[in-house]
Amino acid sequence: MTSDAFDLDDLPPAEPYDEARDKAQRERLLTTWQSPKGWRYLSDVNNSEVGLWYLLTSFAFFCFAGVLALLIRTQLAVPGNDFLSQDLYNQVFTLHGTAMMFLFAVPIFEAVAILVLPEILGARDLPFPRLSAFGYWCFLIGGVFVCGSIFFGAAPDGGWFMYAPLSSNPEYSGVGADIWLLGLSFIEVSSIAAAVELIVGVLKSRPPGMRLNQMPLYCWYVLVVAGMILFAFPPLIAGDLLLELERAFGWAFFDPDRGGDPLLWQHLFWIFGHPEVYIVFLPSIALIATILPTFASRPMIGHSWIVLSAVGVAFLSFGLWVHHMFTVGLPEISLSFFSAASEAVAVPTGIQIFCFVATMLVAKVRPSLPMLFAGGALAIFVFGGLTGVMVALVPFDWQAHDSYFVVAHLHYTLIGGMLFPLFAGVYYWYPFVTQRQTNQKAGKWSFWLMFGGFNLAFLPMHWTGVMGMPRRVWTYDVTDGWAVLNMVSTVGSFIFAAGFVVLAVNVLWPRGKHAPVKRNVWNAGTMEWSAEVPDKPWGVRSIPLIKSRYPLWDQPGLLDQIDRGEWFLPDAKEGKRELIVTDILDARPLFVQRVPGPSWLMLFAALFLGTSFIVATYHWWTVALISGAAFVAVTLYWLWTGTAHIPEKTEKYVGRGLTLPTYEAGAGSVGWWAVFITMTGDMTAFVGLVFSYFFFWTVLPDFMSTTEAMPFGWLLLGFAGVLGQWGLTVAARGQLAGRAPGAAIGALIAAPVAGVLGMAAFAWAAMQAGLDPTRHSFDATIWALLLWLSVHVALGLLMQLYTAARIWAGICTPDFPADLRNLTLYTHFLAVTVIMTFAMLAVFPLWLGAL
Ligand code: HEM
Ligand SMILES: [Cu+2]
């Protein structure tokens, strides 16, 4: 039976249990999924391993940033202190904020998700294990680079939001700003890679039967947060690009003398920065939403309300960024609007909290370490939320802006909203990861030390702030009257740090010395606790049919059935790592996806890409180019050898009467979705550039008229050329489907020729008009748009030649056209990009002229 004719409610019974078969299947699964041994372990791609590396690395950066925090507090302990120099102090607080936000808060979400999401979904792995590994290596390399800079006195020192013009003028800010811009862009790319992986994972790797409305809350939050990363990071990448172009080549974006505007940076930064706050804290709410039902021994009250509120917060959070700019002198109307919108976020956030509290009230909650942390989190976070409501009011914010009141507020939300829930999660899942139990008594100590220390450190900052202590000052005078409160803060922060040390020792204590646990120690309802003790590398012995949000509670006998291999894919006969891909809404099984195993390619790809970003910081352009080319070569080899293989048979029996295809191309496949989602993020970055264009247009009355118009004919030719690159690709798809691979190859070779000629025509038009990016913001914006387009034309060229070669080699065929389908999707986005570019370069100015 294939999946169309398949009724999930009426499955044939499992075959009778046979011990010898079970043993053979287990052996085959083991050899297929086993991690490589010795130093080859680092070539592994299994989500359990990569997730763990991610987790440990993020915590390492947390420790680093925490030590910086202690340096800050030591410096501020007494007035007139000279423990840190002023210059070093600037680097220390900038790097503290930067590392906490970019190297800890976001990556830790991805780390936890990579580690537990597949298991909660009852999947063997995520659909692109190698992508996760690549993302991890990029994160490690970029993070070490950014953090390492402080040992050379070269760390960024412009604050974690790097405001122009301080950051745009190399005279005020040294190489640190470049390290910040390039290093973080590189890390953002890896964050986006992980987000793509997680979105596709939630949408397509759910077990059969787990319809969207049956998905555990944790998965909903992962979907929402990964989606937010996809829309929030790209505007910042666009901003980074503009700022680096100004720093390295003198392009005029932020310099008011040349028609630039520093506020553009603030907009692009906070369009990212505000959602970032929710990107950081929603995953932690997700942890509470996962932990709470377990200890309440009942389903969460208001499941759908929580999901809707999470989605609501995500949407709202993109409309709030201006509340970080209340004091820059914006029109009153926009102040009122953004103030009201900021208050509105309290509503969906409140709904989520109310559902949690309601669940706790109706159930008898079992006291436990994770719940202790969850309770502490709610207490701190609600307090931080209240001061948030205060600073969202414009008159109050005018007083409190850039004072220690804000430092207090942001740490109450971040530490209450993300750190404490995260620690709850650490204690909750420690037995899942290690199959041992932490020392509960030490756990309580760590809680009370951190809870007490935290409040002692940050509560006084509300007063120092109101008394006028500005943030980011390296020292103060005894006559300011802040000395006692600052000393209290410092003592508190060291107590907090002591609590964290207790936690770290507890968790890192040799595993063997902790007490072993039985399966599903907390008696939880979600699938990750179905893991056998001792743990196996295959994720789940057989992939079950899921009919409940809490299957381990509601589906009697499920564990035994899974263990005996009575469900889907109980075997790995061909020695291939296989997943079941299901459809987005109803999780009906669609096909069997084969995922590649361990490889060094991702490490090399990350090293080359990292090198080219790092050397670009020092303007060694040649090395950057060579290394970039090496990255492209490795990636192409990785794609060629690792993706879209033609399977040895087109169908496969997966058990319980179900036979599934082993290949899929187009909109059902995971590869297509990955391209679609990645390109959505890419378009968002482009929209950031479009935003810049219209931003200048609204703030500069003569934005369009400072230069000669570009010749329309050349622009039209450019437009036609790049559009031709798209059209020829679509034609190639038609040719291949019509079983004319030769013609398809021809079209795929002609396509980039059209695109490159088109780009040349565009550039010629800009040169004809004498556009010089260092002269004025208009010229710089046009060149930035063209630069963006040309990079995409070039990427298209690479992929077109790659796909032509695949057709020629017989890997991409009329019946197995995945590569070409994905490429066509890419060029659809290219077409939208060139249409919008043409509209801004040619149509919009014409239309304005006609007005
Ligand atoms: C371990 C406890 C922590 C302590 C004692 C601490 C201390 C501080 C202090 C004193 C400042 C103000 C520095 C200044 O304005 O001169 C600061 C800034 C900041 N902290 Fe923390 N912090 C801690 C944890 C965190 C965490 C967990 C996060 C985020 C997840 C975080 C994010 C930030 C950010 C974004 C800034 C602003 C940096 C800037 O002004 O550019 N901190 N921290
Ligand atoms: Cu905000």
Short mmCIF file of N, CA and C in Angstrom, two decimals, residues 640 643-648 650 663-666 732-745 748 802-822 824:
data_model
loop_
_atom_site.label_atom_id
_atom_site.label_comp_id
_atom_site.label_asym_id
_atom_site.label_seq_id
_atom_site.Cartn_x
_atom_site.Cartn_y
_atom_site.Cartn_z
N TRP A 640 27.49 17.91 -4.26
CA TRP A 640 27.55 16.90 -5.31
C TRP A 640 27.54 15.49 -4.72
N THR A 643 24.01 15.17 -1.72
CA THR A 643 22.59 15.46 -1.85
C THR A 643 21.99 14.89 -3.13
N ALA A 644 20.67 14.70 -3.08
CA ALA A 644 19.85 14.36 -4.25
C ALA A 644 20.40 13.19 -5.07
N HIS A 645 20.80 12.12 -4.39
CA HIS A 645 21.22 10.94 -5.13
C HIS A 645 20.02 10.20 -5.69
N ILE A 646 20.24 9.51 -6.79
CA ILE A 646 19.18 8.65 -7.30
C ILE A 646 19.22 7.36 -6.49
N PRO A 647 18.11 7.00 -5.83
CA PRO A 647 18.13 5.82 -4.97
C PRO A 647 18.17 4.55 -5.81
N GLU A 648 18.64 3.44 -5.19
CA GLU A 648 18.79 2.19 -5.94
C GLU A 648 17.44 1.55 -6.21
N THR A 650 12.99 2.69 -6.17
CA THR A 650 12.16 3.87 -6.06
C THR A 650 11.18 3.80 -4.89
N TYR A 663 12.32 8.92 -3.15
CA TYR A 663 12.84 10.13 -3.78
C TYR A 663 11.70 11.09 -3.95
N GLU A 664 12.00 12.37 -3.82
CA GLU A 664 10.96 13.37 -4.00
C GLU A 664 11.63 14.64 -4.50
N ALA A 665 11.00 15.30 -5.48
CA ALA A 665 11.52 16.58 -5.95
C ALA A 665 10.39 17.60 -5.87
N GLY A 666 10.75 18.87 -5.85
CA GLY A 666 9.73 19.91 -5.85
C GLY A 666 9.12 20.14 -4.48
N ALA A 732 14.66 25.55 -19.02
CA ALA A 732 15.44 24.32 -18.84
C ALA A 732 14.62 23.28 -18.08
N ARG A 733 13.89 23.75 -17.08
CA ARG A 733 13.05 22.81 -16.34
C ARG A 733 12.05 22.14 -17.27
N GLY A 734 11.43 22.95 -18.17
CA GLY A 734 10.48 22.40 -19.13
C GLY A 734 11.15 21.39 -20.05
N GLN A 735 12.34 21.73 -20.52
CA GLN A 735 13.06 20.83 -21.43
C GLN A 735 13.37 19.49 -20.77
N LEU A 736 13.81 19.58 -19.51
CA LEU A 736 14.17 18.33 -18.83
C LEU A 736 12.92 17.48 -18.62
N ALA A 737 11.83 18.14 -18.20
CA ALA A 737 10.59 17.40 -18.00
C ALA A 737 10.13 16.76 -19.31
N GLY A 738 10.40 17.48 -20.44
CA GLY A 738 10.05 16.94 -21.75
C GLY A 738 11.10 15.96 -22.27
N ARG A 739 11.94 15.51 -21.42
CA ARG A 739 12.96 14.51 -21.73
C ARG A 739 13.93 14.97 -22.80
N ALA A 740 14.32 16.25 -22.72
CA ALA A 740 15.34 16.75 -23.64
C ALA A 740 16.49 17.31 -22.83
N PRO A 741 17.29 16.42 -22.21
CA PRO A 741 18.34 16.93 -21.30
C PRO A 741 19.36 17.79 -22.02
N GLY A 742 19.64 17.50 -23.27
CA GLY A 742 20.61 18.32 -24.01
C GLY A 742 20.16 19.76 -24.08
N ALA A 743 18.89 19.96 -24.44
CA ALA A 743 18.36 21.32 -24.53
C ALA A 743 18.37 21.98 -23.16
N ALA A 744 18.09 21.19 -22.12
CA ALA A 744 18.10 21.75 -20.77
C ALA A 744 19.50 22.26 -20.42
N ILE A 745 20.51 21.47 -20.76
CA ILE A 745 21.88 21.90 -20.48
C ILE A 745 22.20 23.18 -21.23
N LEU A 748 20.65 26.06 -19.54
CA LEU A 748 21.30 26.37 -18.26
C LEU A 748 22.65 27.05 -18.45
N TYR A 802 26.47 24.10 -12.08
CA TYR A 802 26.42 22.87 -11.28
C TYR A 802 25.32 21.95 -11.78
N THR A 803 24.13 22.52 -11.95
CA THR A 803 23.00 21.69 -12.36
C THR A 803 23.20 21.14 -13.78
N ALA A 804 23.76 21.98 -14.65
CA ALA A 804 24.05 21.50 -16.01
C ALA A 804 24.97 20.28 -15.92
N ALA A 805 25.98 20.38 -15.06
CA ALA A 805 26.91 19.25 -14.91
C ALA A 805 26.20 18.02 -14.34
N ARG A 806 25.27 18.25 -13.44
CA ARG A 806 24.53 17.12 -12.85
C ARG A 806 23.67 16.43 -13.91
N ILE A 807 23.08 17.23 -14.79
CA ILE A 807 22.27 16.61 -15.85
C ILE A 807 23.18 15.80 -16.77
N TRP A 808 24.30 16.45 -17.11
CA TRP A 808 25.24 15.81 -18.00
C TRP A 808 25.75 14.49 -17.40
N ALA A 809 25.97 14.50 -16.06
CA ALA A 809 26.47 13.29 -15.39
C ALA A 809 25.37 12.28 -15.13
N GLY A 810 24.14 12.62 -15.46
CA GLY A 810 23.04 11.69 -15.28
C GLY A 810 22.56 11.56 -13.85
N ILE A 811 22.83 12.56 -13.02
CA ILE A 811 22.35 12.52 -11.64
C ILE A 811 21.04 13.28 -11.52
N CYS A 812 20.89 14.28 -12.38
CA CYS A 812 19.65 15.04 -12.42
C CYS A 812 18.95 14.67 -13.72
N THR A 813 17.84 13.96 -13.62
CA THR A 813 17.20 13.40 -14.80
C THR A 813 15.72 13.77 -14.81
N PRO A 814 15.02 13.47 -15.93
CA PRO A 814 13.59 13.81 -15.96
C PRO A 814 12.82 13.20 -14.79
N ASP A 815 13.18 12.01 -14.35
CA ASP A 815 12.45 11.40 -13.24
C ASP A 815 13.01 11.77 -11.88
N PHE A 816 14.22 12.29 -11.87
CA PHE A 816 14.86 12.66 -10.60
C PHE A 816 15.39 14.10 -10.69
N PRO A 817 14.48 15.06 -10.79
CA PRO A 817 14.93 16.42 -11.13
C PRO A 817 15.13 17.35 -9.94
N ALA A 818 15.38 16.82 -8.74
CA ALA A 818 15.38 17.70 -7.55
C ALA A 818 16.28 18.93 -7.72
N ASP A 819 17.51 18.74 -8.24
CA ASP A 819 18.43 19.87 -8.35
C ASP A 819 17.83 21.00 -9.18
N LEU A 820 17.27 20.61 -10.32
CA LEU A 820 16.76 21.64 -11.21
C LEU A 820 15.52 22.31 -10.60
N ARG A 821 14.70 21.53 -9.90
CA ARG A 821 13.53 22.15 -9.26
C ARG A 821 13.97 23.18 -8.22
N ASN A 822 14.97 22.83 -7.43
CA ASN A 822 15.44 23.78 -6.41
C ASN A 822 16.06 25.02 -7.05
N THR A 824 15.32 26.28 -9.97
CA THR A 824 14.26 27.11 -10.54
C THR A 824 13.63 27.98 -9.46
#
